């Protein structure tokens, strides 16, 4: 019998990540091209996300990367009362925006969207 459950998790994760990439990944990387300091901050956040997902999750090899990354980001957003939007100015973006952008950078450098 075909197991649809895990595939639905992956589809849902991909759709969720696509939205975060639109609001945080692509705009942050564009801003980082002009702001070397931002580029360094994004690299640090991407490395932190990588370490959290690689070292902080049991049986990480059995969970699709898209599901792990989407779950991590959903956890970051769980306590917010208002929807997250792209920051007005990336040069002064706060920790959450930088972490979301770093997660996108980690996803594009890893296998999250394969």
mmCIF file of C-alpha atoms in Angstrom:
data_model
loop_
_atom_site.group_PDB
_atom_site.id
_atom_site.type_symbol
_atom_site.label_atom_id
_atom_site.label_comp_id
_atom_site.label_asym_id
_atom_site.label_seq_id
_atom_site.Cartn_x
_atom_site.Cartn_y
_atom_site.Cartn_z
ATOM 1 C CA UNK A 1 0.000 0.000 0.000
ATOM 2 C CA UNK A 2 1.167 3.520 -0.819
ATOM 3 C CA UNK A 3 2.025 5.630 2.240
ATOM 4 C CA UNK A 4 0.739 9.103 1.439
ATOM 5 C CA UNK A 5 1.305 10.607 4.907
ATOM 6 C CA UNK A 6 5.060 11.266 4.720
ATOM 7 C CA UNK A 7 4.760 12.642 1.183
ATOM 8 C CA UNK A 8 2.083 15.102 2.316
ATOM 9 C CA UNK A 9 4.428 16.346 5.052
ATOM 10 C CA UNK A 10 7.077 17.005 2.422
ATOM 11 C CA UNK A 11 4.660 18.816 0.108
ATOM 12 C CA UNK A 12 3.392 20.959 2.971
ATOM 13 C CA UNK A 13 6.959 21.710 4.080
ATOM 14 C CA UNK A 14 7.980 22.748 0.548
ATOM 15 C CA UNK A 15 5.039 25.115 0.214
ATOM 16 C CA UNK A 16 5.734 26.643 3.592
ATOM 17 C CA UNK A 17 9.434 27.086 2.788
ATOM 18 C CA UNK A 18 8.647 28.688 -0.570
ATOM 19 C CA UNK A 19 6.760 31.442 1.275
ATOM 20 C CA UNK A 20 9.640 32.031 3.698
ATOM 21 C CA UNK A 21 12.110 32.126 0.805
ATOM 22 C CA UNK A 22 9.979 34.813 -0.867
ATOM 23 C CA UNK A 23 9.779 37.007 2.233
ATOM 24 C CA UNK A 24 13.200 36.372 3.751
ATOM 25 C CA UNK A 25 15.550 34.253 1.644
ATOM 26 C CA UNK A 26 15.618 36.062 -1.671
ATOM 27 C CA UNK A 27 15.353 39.632 -0.296
ATOM 28 C CA UNK A 28 18.000 39.022 2.378
ATOM 29 C CA UNK A 29 20.458 37.553 -0.108
ATOM 30 C CA UNK A 30 19.900 40.506 -2.442
ATOM 31 C CA UNK A 31 20.551 42.937 0.420
ATOM 32 C CA UNK A 32 23.601 40.947 1.534
ATOM 33 C CA UNK A 33 25.173 41.428 -1.882
ATOM 34 C CA UNK A 34 25.462 45.131 -1.039
ATOM 35 C CA UNK A 35 26.045 44.760 2.714
ATOM 36 C CA UNK A 36 29.055 42.582 3.613
ATOM 37 C CA UNK A 37 28.196 42.734 7.323
ATOM 38 C CA UNK A 38 24.744 41.342 6.616
ATOM 39 C CA UNK A 39 26.279 38.581 4.542
ATOM 40 C CA UNK A 40 28.460 37.569 7.497
ATOM 41 C CA UNK A 41 25.474 37.608 9.877
ATOM 42 C CA UNK A 42 23.446 35.442 7.513
ATOM 43 C CA UNK A 43 26.319 32.968 7.257
ATOM 44 C CA UNK A 44 26.460 32.733 11.064
ATOM 45 C CA UNK A 45 22.709 32.166 11.304
ATOM 46 C CA UNK A 46 22.827 29.541 8.543
ATOM 47 C CA UNK A 47 25.621 27.723 10.401
ATOM 48 C CA UNK A 48 23.622 27.831 13.640
ATOM 49 C CA UNK A 49 20.562 26.390 11.897
ATOM 50 C CA UNK A 50 22.721 23.653 10.366
ATOM 51 C CA UNK A 51 24.129 22.735 13.774
ATOM 52 C CA UNK A 52 20.696 22.725 15.413
ATOM 53 C CA UNK A 53 19.233 20.467 12.751
ATOM 54 C CA UNK A 54 22.250 18.173 12.418
ATOM 55 C CA UNK A 55 23.148 17.829 16.073
ATOM 56 C CA UNK A 56 19.928 18.593 17.913
ATOM 57 C CA UNK A 57 17.522 16.180 16.226
ATOM 58 C CA UNK A 58 17.494 12.429 16.884
ATOM 59 C CA UNK A 59 17.347 10.207 13.787
ATOM 60 C CA UNK A 60 17.980 13.220 11.554
ATOM 61 C CA UNK A 61 18.960 10.983 8.642
ATOM 62 C CA UNK A 62 15.447 9.508 8.510
ATOM 63 C CA UNK A 63 13.596 12.836 8.307
ATOM 64 C CA UNK A 64 13.483 14.719 4.975
ATOM 65 C CA UNK A 65 15.494 17.944 5.101
ATOM 66 C CA UNK A 66 12.496 20.004 3.961
ATOM 67 C CA UNK A 67 10.405 18.710 6.859
ATOM 68 C CA UNK A 68 13.177 19.400 9.386
ATOM 69 C CA UNK A 69 13.771 22.941 8.146
ATOM 70 C CA UNK A 70 10.078 23.789 7.928
ATOM 71 C CA UNK A 71 9.524 22.389 11.415
ATOM 72 C CA UNK A 72 12.356 24.476 12.820
ATOM 73 C CA UNK A 73 11.020 27.655 11.216
ATOM 74 C CA UNK A 74 7.449 26.900 12.315
ATOM 75 C CA UNK A 75 8.797 26.528 15.840
ATOM 76 C CA UNK A 76 10.376 29.974 15.626
ATOM 77 C CA UNK A 77 7.100 31.472 14.448
ATOM 78 C CA UNK A 78 4.804 29.569 16.819
ATOM 79 C CA UNK A 79 4.664 32.228 19.512
ATOM 80 C CA UNK A 80 4.115 35.212 17.228
ATOM 81 C CA UNK A 81 0.744 36.912 17.412
ATOM 82 C CA UNK A 82 1.106 38.806 14.117
ATOM 83 C CA UNK A 83 2.135 37.375 10.747
ATOM 84 C CA UNK A 84 5.816 37.753 9.922
ATOM 85 C CA UNK A 85 6.675 40.033 7.023
ATOM 86 C CA UNK A 86 9.888 41.089 5.358
ATOM 87 C CA UNK A 87 11.720 43.740 7.392
ATOM 88 C CA UNK A 88 11.630 47.291 6.091
ATOM 89 C CA UNK A 89 15.440 47.518 6.156
ATOM 90 C CA UNK A 90 17.717 44.475 6.109
ATOM 91 C CA UNK A 91 20.671 46.460 7.441
ATOM 92 C CA UNK A 92 18.851 46.798 10.785
ATOM 93 C CA UNK A 93 16.862 43.564 10.765
ATOM 94 C CA UNK A 94 16.296 41.859 14.104
ATOM 95 C CA UNK A 95 17.337 38.403 15.244
ATOM 96 C CA UNK A 96 14.197 36.606 14.057
ATOM 97 C CA UNK A 97 14.394 38.008 10.536
ATOM 98 C CA UNK A 98 18.091 37.167 10.338
ATOM 99 C CA UNK A 99 17.467 33.640 11.625
ATOM 100 C CA UNK A 100 14.701 33.090 9.060
ATOM 101 C CA UNK A 101 16.960 34.350 6.286
ATOM 102 C CA UNK A 102 19.813 32.203 7.624
ATOM 103 C CA UNK A 103 17.515 29.185 7.589
ATOM 104 C CA UNK A 104 16.769 29.926 3.933
ATOM 105 C CA UNK A 105 20.480 30.200 3.221
ATOM 106 C CA UNK A 106 21.052 26.863 4.963
ATOM 107 C CA UNK A 107 18.241 25.342 2.913
ATOM 108 C CA UNK A 108 19.669 26.509 -0.376
ATOM 109 C CA UNK A 109 23.189 25.367 0.487
ATOM 110 C CA UNK A 110 21.995 21.986 1.720
ATOM 111 C CA UNK A 111 19.539 19.488 0.406
ATOM 112 C CA UNK A 112 16.381 21.089 1.804
ATOM 113 C CA UNK A 113 14.811 21.766 -1.564
ATOM 114 C CA UNK A 114 16.111 18.770 -3.496
#
